[in-house]
Coordinates of C-alpha atoms and ligand atoms in Angstrom, one line a residue:
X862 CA 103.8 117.4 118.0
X863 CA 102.3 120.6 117.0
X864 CA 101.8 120.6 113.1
X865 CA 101.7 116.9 113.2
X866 CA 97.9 116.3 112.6
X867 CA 98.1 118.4 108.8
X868 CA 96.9 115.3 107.1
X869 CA 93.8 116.4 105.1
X870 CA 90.1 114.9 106.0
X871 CA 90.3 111.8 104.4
X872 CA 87.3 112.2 101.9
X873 CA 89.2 115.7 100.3
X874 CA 92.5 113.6 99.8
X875 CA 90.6 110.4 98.1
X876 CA 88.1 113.0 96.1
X877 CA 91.3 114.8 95.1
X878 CA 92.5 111.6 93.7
X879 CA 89.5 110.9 91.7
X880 CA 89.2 114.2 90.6
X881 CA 92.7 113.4 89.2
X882 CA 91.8 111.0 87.1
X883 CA 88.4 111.3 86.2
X884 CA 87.8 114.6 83.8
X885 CA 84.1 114.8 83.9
X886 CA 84.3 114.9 87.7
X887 CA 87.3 117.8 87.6
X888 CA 85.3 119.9 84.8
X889 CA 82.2 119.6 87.1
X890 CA 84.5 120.6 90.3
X891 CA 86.3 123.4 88.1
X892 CA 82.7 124.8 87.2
X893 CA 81.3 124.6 91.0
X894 CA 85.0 126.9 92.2
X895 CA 86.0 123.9 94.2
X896 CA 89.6 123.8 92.7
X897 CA 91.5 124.0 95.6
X898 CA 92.4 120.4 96.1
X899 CA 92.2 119.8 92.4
X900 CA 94.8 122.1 92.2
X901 CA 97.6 120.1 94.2
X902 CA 96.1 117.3 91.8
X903 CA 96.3 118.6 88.1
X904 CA 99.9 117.8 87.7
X905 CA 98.8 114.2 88.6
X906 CA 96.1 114.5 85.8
X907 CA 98.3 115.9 83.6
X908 CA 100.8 113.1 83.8
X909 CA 98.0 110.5 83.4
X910 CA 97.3 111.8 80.2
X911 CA 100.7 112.2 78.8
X912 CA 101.5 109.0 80.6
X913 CA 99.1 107.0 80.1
X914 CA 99.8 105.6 76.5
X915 CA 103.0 104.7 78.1
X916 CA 101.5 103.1 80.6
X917 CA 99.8 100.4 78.5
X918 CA 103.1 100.0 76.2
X919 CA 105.5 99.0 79.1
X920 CA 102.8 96.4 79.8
X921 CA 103.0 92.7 78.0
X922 CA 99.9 92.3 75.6
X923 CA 97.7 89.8 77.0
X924 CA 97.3 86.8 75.1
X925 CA 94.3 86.3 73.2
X926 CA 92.8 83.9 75.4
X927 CA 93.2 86.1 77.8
X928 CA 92.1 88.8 76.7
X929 CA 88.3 87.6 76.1
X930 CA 88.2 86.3 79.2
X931 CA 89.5 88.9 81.3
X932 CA 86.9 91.1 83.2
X933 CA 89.1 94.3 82.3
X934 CA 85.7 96.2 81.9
X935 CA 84.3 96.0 85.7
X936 CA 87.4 97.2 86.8
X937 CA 87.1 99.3 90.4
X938 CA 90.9 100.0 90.8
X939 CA 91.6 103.5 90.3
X940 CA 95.4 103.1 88.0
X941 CA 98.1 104.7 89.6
X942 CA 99.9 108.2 88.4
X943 CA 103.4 107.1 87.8
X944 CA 105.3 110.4 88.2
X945 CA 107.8 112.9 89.7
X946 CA 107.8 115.2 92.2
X947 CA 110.8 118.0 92.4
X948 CA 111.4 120.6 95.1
X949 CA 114.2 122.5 93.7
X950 CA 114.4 124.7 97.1
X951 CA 115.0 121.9 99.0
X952 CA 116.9 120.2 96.4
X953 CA 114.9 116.9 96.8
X954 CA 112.6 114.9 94.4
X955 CA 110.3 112.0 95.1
X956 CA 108.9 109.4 92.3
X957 CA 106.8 106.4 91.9
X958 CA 108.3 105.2 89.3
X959 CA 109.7 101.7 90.4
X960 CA 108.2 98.9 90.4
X961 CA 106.2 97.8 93.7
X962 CA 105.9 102.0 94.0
X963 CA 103.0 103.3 95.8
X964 CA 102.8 107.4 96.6
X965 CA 100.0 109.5 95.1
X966 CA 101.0 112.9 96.2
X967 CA 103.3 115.0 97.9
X968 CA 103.3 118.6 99.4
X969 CA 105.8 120.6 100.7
X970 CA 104.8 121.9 103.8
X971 CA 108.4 123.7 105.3
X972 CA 111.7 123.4 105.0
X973 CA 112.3 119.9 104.3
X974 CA 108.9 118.6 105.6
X975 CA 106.6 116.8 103.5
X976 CA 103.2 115.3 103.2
X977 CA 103.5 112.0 101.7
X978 CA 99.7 110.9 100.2
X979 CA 99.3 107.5 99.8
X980 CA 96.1 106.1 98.5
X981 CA 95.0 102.4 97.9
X982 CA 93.7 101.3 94.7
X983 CA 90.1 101.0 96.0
X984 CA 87.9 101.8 98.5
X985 CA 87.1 100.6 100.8
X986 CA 89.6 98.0 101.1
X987 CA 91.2 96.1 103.8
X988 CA 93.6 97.9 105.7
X989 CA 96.9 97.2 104.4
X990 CA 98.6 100.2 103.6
X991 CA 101.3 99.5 101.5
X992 CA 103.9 102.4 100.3
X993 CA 107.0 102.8 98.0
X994 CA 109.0 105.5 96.9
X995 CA 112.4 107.1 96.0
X996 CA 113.7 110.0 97.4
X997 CA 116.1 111.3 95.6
X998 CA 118.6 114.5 97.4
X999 CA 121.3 117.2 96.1
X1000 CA 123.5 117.1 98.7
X1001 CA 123.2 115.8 102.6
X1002 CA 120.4 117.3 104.5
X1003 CA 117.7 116.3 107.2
X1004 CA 114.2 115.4 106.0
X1005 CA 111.0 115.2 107.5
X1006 CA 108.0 112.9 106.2
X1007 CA 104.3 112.9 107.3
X1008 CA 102.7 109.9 106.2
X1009 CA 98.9 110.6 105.0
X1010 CA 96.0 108.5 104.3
X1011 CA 92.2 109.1 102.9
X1012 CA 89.6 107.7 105.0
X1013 CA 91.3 107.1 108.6
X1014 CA 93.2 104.1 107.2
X1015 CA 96.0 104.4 109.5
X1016 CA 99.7 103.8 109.3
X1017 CA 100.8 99.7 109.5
X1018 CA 104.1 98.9 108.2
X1019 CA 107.7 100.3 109.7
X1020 CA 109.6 101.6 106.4
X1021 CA 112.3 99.8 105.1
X1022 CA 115.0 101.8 103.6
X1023 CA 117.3 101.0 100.8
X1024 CA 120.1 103.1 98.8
X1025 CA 120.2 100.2 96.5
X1026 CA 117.4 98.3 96.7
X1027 CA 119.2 95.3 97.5
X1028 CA 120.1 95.7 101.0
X1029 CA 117.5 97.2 103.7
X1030 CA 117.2 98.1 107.0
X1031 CA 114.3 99.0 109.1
X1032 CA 113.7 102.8 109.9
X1033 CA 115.7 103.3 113.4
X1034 CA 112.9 103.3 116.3
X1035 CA 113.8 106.8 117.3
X1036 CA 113.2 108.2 114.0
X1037 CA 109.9 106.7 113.5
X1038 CA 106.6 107.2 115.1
X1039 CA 102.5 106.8 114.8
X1040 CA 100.7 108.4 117.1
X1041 CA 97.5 107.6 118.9
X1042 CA 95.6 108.4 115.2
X1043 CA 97.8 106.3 113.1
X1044 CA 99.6 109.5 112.2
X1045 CA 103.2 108.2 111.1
X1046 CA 106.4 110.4 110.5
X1047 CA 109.3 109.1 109.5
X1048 CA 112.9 111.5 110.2
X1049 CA 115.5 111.0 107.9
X1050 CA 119.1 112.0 107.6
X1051 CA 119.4 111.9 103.9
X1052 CA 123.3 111.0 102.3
X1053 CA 123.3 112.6 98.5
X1054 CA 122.1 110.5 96.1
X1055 CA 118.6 108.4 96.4
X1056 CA 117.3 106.6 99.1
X1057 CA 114.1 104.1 98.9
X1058 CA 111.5 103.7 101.6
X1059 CA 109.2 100.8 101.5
X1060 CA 106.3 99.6 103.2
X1061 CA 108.2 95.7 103.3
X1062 CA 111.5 95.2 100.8
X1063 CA 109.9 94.2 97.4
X1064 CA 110.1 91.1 96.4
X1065 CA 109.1 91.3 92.5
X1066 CA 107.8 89.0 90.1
X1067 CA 111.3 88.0 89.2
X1068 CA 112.7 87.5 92.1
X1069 CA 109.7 84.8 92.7
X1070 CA 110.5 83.6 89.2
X1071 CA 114.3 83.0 90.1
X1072 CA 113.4 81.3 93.4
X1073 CA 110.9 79.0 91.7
X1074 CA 114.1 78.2 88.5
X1075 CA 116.6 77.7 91.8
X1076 CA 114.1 75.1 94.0
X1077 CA 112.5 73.9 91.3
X1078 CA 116.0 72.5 89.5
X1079 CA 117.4 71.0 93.2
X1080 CA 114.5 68.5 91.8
X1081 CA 114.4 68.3 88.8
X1082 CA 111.4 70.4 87.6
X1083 CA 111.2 73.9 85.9
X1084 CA 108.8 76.7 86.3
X1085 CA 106.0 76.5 83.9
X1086 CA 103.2 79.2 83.0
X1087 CA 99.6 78.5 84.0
X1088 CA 97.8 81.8 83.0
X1089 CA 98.1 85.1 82.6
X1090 CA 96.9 88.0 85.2
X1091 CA 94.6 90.7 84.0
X1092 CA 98.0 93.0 83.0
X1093 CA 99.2 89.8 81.2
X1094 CA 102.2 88.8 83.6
X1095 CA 102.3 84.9 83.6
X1096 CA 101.5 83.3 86.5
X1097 CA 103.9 80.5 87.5
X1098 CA 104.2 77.6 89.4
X1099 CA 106.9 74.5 89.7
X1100 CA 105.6 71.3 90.6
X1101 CA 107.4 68.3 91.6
X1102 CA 107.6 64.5 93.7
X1103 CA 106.1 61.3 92.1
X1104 CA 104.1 61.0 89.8
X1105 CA 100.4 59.5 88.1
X1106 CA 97.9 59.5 90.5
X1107 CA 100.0 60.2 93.6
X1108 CA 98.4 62.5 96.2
X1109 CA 98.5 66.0 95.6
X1110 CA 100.0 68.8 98.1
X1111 CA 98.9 72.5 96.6
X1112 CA 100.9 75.1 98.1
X1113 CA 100.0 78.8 96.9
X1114 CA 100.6 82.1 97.6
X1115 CA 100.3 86.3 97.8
X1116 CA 97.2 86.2 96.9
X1117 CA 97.4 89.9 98.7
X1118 CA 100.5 92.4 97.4
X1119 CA 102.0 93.6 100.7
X1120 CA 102.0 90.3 102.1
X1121 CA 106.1 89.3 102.8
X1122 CA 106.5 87.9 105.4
X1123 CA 103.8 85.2 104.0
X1124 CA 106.3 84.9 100.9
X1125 CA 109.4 84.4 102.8
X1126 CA 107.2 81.3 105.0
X1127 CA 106.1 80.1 102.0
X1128 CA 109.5 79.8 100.7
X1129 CA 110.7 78.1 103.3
X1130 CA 108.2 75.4 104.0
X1131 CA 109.3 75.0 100.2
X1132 CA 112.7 74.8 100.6
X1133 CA 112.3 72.1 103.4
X1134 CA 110.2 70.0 100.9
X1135 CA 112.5 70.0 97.9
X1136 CA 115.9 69.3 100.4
X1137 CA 118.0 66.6 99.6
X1138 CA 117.0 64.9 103.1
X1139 CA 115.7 61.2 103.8
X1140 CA 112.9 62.4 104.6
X1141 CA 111.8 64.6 101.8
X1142 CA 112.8 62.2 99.9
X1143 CA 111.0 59.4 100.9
X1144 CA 107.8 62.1 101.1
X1145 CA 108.7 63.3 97.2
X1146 CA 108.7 59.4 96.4
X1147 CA 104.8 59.2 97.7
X1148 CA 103.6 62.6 97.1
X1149 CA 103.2 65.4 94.2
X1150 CA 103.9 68.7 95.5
X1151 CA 102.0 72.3 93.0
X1152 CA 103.4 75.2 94.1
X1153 CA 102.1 78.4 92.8
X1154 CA 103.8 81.1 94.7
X1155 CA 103.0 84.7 93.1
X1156 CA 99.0 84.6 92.6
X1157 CA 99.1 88.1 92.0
X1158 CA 101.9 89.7 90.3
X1159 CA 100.0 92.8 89.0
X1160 CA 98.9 93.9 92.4
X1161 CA 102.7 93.4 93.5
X1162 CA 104.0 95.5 91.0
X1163 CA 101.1 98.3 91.2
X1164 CA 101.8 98.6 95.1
X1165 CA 98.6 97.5 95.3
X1166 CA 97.3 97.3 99.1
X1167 CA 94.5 94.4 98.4
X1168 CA 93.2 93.5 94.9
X1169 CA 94.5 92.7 91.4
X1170 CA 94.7 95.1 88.6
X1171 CA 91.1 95.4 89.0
X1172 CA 90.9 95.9 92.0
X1173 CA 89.2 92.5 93.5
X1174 CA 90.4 90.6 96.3
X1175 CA 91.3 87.4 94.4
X1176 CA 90.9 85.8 98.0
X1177 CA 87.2 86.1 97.5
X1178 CA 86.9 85.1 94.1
X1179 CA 87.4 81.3 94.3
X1180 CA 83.7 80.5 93.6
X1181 CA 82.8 83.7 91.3
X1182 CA 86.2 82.9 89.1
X1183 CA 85.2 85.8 87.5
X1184 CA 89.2 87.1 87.6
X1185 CA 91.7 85.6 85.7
X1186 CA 94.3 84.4 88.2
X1187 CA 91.7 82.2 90.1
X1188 CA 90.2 80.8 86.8
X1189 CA 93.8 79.9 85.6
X1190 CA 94.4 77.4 89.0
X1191 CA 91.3 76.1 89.0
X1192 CA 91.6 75.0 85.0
X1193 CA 94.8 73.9 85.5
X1194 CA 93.7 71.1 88.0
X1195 CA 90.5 70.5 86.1
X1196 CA 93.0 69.9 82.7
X1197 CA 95.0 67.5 84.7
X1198 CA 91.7 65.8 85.9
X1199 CA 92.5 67.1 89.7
X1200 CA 89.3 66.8 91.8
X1201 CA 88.3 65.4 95.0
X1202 CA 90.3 62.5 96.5
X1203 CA 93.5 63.8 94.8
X1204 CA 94.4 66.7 96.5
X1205 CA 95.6 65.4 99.9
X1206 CA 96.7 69.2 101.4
X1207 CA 96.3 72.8 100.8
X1208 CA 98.3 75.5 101.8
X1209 CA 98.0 79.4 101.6
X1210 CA 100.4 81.3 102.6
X1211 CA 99.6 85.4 103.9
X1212 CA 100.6 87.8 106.6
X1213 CA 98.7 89.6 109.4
X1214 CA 99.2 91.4 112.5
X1215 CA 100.1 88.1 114.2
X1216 CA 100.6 84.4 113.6
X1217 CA 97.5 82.3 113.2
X1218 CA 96.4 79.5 111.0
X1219 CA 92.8 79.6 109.4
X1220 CA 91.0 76.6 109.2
X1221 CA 87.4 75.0 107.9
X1222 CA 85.4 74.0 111.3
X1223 CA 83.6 71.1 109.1
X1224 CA 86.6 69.3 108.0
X1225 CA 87.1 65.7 109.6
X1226 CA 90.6 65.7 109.6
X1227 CA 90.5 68.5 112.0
X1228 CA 89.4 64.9 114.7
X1229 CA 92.1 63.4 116.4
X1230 CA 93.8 60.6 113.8
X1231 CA 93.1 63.1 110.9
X1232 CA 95.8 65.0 109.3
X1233 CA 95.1 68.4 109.8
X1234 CA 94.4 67.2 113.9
X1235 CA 97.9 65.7 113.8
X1236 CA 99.5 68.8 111.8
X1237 CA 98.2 71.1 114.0
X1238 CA 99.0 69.0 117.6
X1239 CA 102.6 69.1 116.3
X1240 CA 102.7 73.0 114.9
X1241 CA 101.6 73.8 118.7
X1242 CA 103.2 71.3 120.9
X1243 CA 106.8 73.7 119.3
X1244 CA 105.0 76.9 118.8
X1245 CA 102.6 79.6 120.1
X1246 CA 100.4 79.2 117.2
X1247 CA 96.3 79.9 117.5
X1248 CA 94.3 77.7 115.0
X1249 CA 90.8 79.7 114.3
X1250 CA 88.3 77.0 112.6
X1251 CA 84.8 78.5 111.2
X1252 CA 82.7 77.3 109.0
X1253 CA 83.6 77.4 105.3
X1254 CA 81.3 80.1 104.1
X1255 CA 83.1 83.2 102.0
X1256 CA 84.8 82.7 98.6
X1257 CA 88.1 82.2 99.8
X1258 CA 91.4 79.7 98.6
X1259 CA 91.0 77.7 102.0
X1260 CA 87.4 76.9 101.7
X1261 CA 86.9 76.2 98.3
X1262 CA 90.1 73.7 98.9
X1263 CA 88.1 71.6 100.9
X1264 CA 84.4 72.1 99.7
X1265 CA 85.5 71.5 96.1
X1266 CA 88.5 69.4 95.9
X1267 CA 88.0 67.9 99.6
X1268 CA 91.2 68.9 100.8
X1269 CA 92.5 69.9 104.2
X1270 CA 93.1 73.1 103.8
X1271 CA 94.7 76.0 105.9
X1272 CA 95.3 79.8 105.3
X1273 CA 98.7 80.3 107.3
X1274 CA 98.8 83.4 108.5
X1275 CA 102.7 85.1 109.6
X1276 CA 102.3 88.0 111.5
X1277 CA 103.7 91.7 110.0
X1278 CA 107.0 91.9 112.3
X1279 CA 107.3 88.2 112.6
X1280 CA 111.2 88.1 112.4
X1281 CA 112.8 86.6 109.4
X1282 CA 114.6 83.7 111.5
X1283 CA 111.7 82.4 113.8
X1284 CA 109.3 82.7 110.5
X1285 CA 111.4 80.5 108.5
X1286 CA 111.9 78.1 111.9
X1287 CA 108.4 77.5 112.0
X1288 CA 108.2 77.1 107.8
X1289 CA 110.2 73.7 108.3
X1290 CA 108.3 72.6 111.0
X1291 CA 105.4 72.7 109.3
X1292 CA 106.9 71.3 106.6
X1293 CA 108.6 68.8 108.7
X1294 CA 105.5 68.1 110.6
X1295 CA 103.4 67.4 107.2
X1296 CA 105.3 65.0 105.2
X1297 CA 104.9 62.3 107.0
X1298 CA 101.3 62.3 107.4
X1299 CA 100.9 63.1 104.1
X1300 CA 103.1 60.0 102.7
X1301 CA 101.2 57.8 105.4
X1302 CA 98.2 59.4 105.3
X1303 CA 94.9 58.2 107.1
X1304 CA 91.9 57.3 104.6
X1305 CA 90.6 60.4 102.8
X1306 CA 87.4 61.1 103.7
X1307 CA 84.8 62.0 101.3
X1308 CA 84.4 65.4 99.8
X1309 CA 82.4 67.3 102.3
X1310 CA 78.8 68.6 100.9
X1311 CA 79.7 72.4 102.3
X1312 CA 76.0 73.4 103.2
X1313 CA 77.0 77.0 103.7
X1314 CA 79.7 77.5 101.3
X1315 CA 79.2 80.8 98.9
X1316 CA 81.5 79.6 95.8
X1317 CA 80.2 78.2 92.9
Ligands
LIG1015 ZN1 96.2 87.9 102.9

């Protein structure tokens, strides 16, 4: 294990990173001899300014309305470098430059061993260290990666490796290990050709955007455009069941960029909704169904670990709606005159280290013959699944849900590794579970007054 702990001190990588992209900072490190790290950096600067008009042109121009509204100025993300890295002695190269791509640096450090940098957007930031890049190699040969983090963040997610980015298998067990520190390295037997290792498989704004056009045709919707993200992406969501006044079941989701296996529960509670079953049926003929699955599409796309393409946790901006993609839900339910007594359920699907369901400690349906109580009795009567009530305090989807549109409201939590199959199994029991307490549902109580609840 000798020469495994050559990860930098966490500060030197971060400030390295800054440096890179802050020129008053590098002049003022240049002047004070401290070049050594800034060194390994400069090409990074470099590219950011050759690259950075490029940058802004492969981005869609915000719309107008967007673009006043959009807090692009208080940004605290620091952009990524989209670049290459070539090692003709090795005959390898490594970029960033696919979408969902997340690698700030990386240093040779023997024959065919590398330090792979990876920093987050912002700091500090929850611990979610996503990764992405392509390795690209002459001929056949072994490789050797060192993962590398600023601050201690520690390694999280087993890679994923793709040739073609379609098809992807986890890393094999005995070529992947994280140490006591959170030091991970990752032994590779590279074919020629390229080779893409991933934090989770990516699942990209059109790949959400061809799910939604597939489930939302089976009945008889389409995917419309609510609002733009801060980048300008439209955000999209599908919605579907009866009409008028009819109780309203708001389903959202990734909120958070590395969050998959939220996605793929999210899909199939979905899925089990929109089947062509008696009993969605009869549940579509009662209830309205708003699904808005991709909340964040520039943080997906930026390999972003937390926040948007400012950085923010959008998960603690429902109150402050001071970024775009939590303003555009919240005026999309205002414009259809969605308040308190019509939203019936909300939903928000995320992934953690294990499978739990978040919910508000307040909320009377939470007693037995309310619907969360009954939801929850039947999630854990099949499943090993902890409910964690607390009171509804922080900015966040869940608790707004119920202290402003006096919904029941739960953040579902699927755990990192939770395999695909028992993930989706317990997706259609929820769903299954749900409809019919929401198409017979018990009286709705009043919106709750929320004493302690920090959103506006
Ligand atoms: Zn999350």
């Amino acid at each position: 294990m000798t020469g495994f702990f050559l990860r930098p001190s966490g500060s030197d990588l971060l400030h390295g990173f800054e440096m890179a992209h802050s020129p008053d900072r590098r002049a003022q490190q240049r002047k004070a001899g401290a070049i050594t790290h800034a060194t390994r950096w400069l090409p990074a600067a470099l590219a950011l300014l050759v690259m950075a008009g490029c940058a802004s042109r492969q981005l869609p121009a915000p719309p107008a309305a967007t673009a006043t509204t959009a807090s692009t100025d208080d940004s605290r993300a620091t952009p990524q470098v989209h670049r290459a890295w070539r090692f003709d002695e090795d005959g390898i190269g490594f970029d960033n430059q696919l979408p969902a791509a997340r690698l700030s640096g990386v240093e040779r450090l023997g024959d065919g061993l590398y330090r792979i940098d990876i920093a987050p957007e912002t700091h500090p930031v929850n611990p979610s260290p996503w990764y992405g890049l392509r390795i690209r190699s002459d001929a056949p040969r072994a490789l050797d990666l060192r993962f590398s983090y600023p601050h201690g963040y520690r390694h999280r997610y087993t890679p994923k490796l793709s040739r073609d980015g379609r098809d992807w298998r986890e890393a094999d067990a005995q070529a992947f290990e994280v140490d006591a520190d959170g030091n991970a390295r990752l032994r590779l037997q590279l074919d020629a050709g390229e080779l893409r290792v991933f934090a989770q498989p990516p699942f990209l704004p059109g790949d959400f955007e061809a799910w939604s056009t597939r489930v939302a045709a089976q009945v008889g919707a389409q995917p419309h455009a609510f609002g733009h993200s801060v980048q300008g992406r439209p955000l999209q969501a599908f919605e579907f069941g009866a009409d008028g006044d009819a109780p309203l079941l708001l389903v959202v989701g990734r909120q958070h960029p590395p969050e998959n296996t939220g996605t793929q529960a999210l899909m199939g509670f979905v899925e089990t909704l929109a089947a062509d079953t008696p009993q969605a049926r009869a549940f579509r003929s009662k209830v309205r169904v708003l699904v808005a699955p991709l909340l964040n599409p520039d943080g997906v796309v930026e390999g972003h670990w937390r926040g948007n393409a400012n950085g923010v946790d959008i998960n603690r901006d429902w109150g402050p709606f001071a970024q775009p993609e939590t303003r555009a839900l919240r005026d999309l339910l205002a414009a259809r005159g969605i308040g308190p007594g019509r939203v019936a359920f909300a939903i928000d699907f995320h992934s953690t280290f294990r499978d739990v369901f978040y919910t508000v400690a307040e909320d009377p349906s939470r007693a037995p013959g309310g619907v969360l109580h009954g939801w929850m009795a039947a999630m854990q009567a099949r499943f090993d699944i902890e409910e964690k009530p607390s009171v509804a305090r922080s900015p966040v989807f869940k608790n707004w849900a119920f202290c402003r549109l006096g919904a029941p409201a739960v953040t579902y939590e699927v755990g990192d590794t939770t395999p695909a199959g028992e993930l989706h199994e317990v997706a259609r029991h929820a769903a299954h579970s749900l409809m019919p307490l929401l198409a017979d549902p018990p009286a709705v109580p009043a919106a709750p007054a929320c004493p302690s609840f920090a959103g506006g």
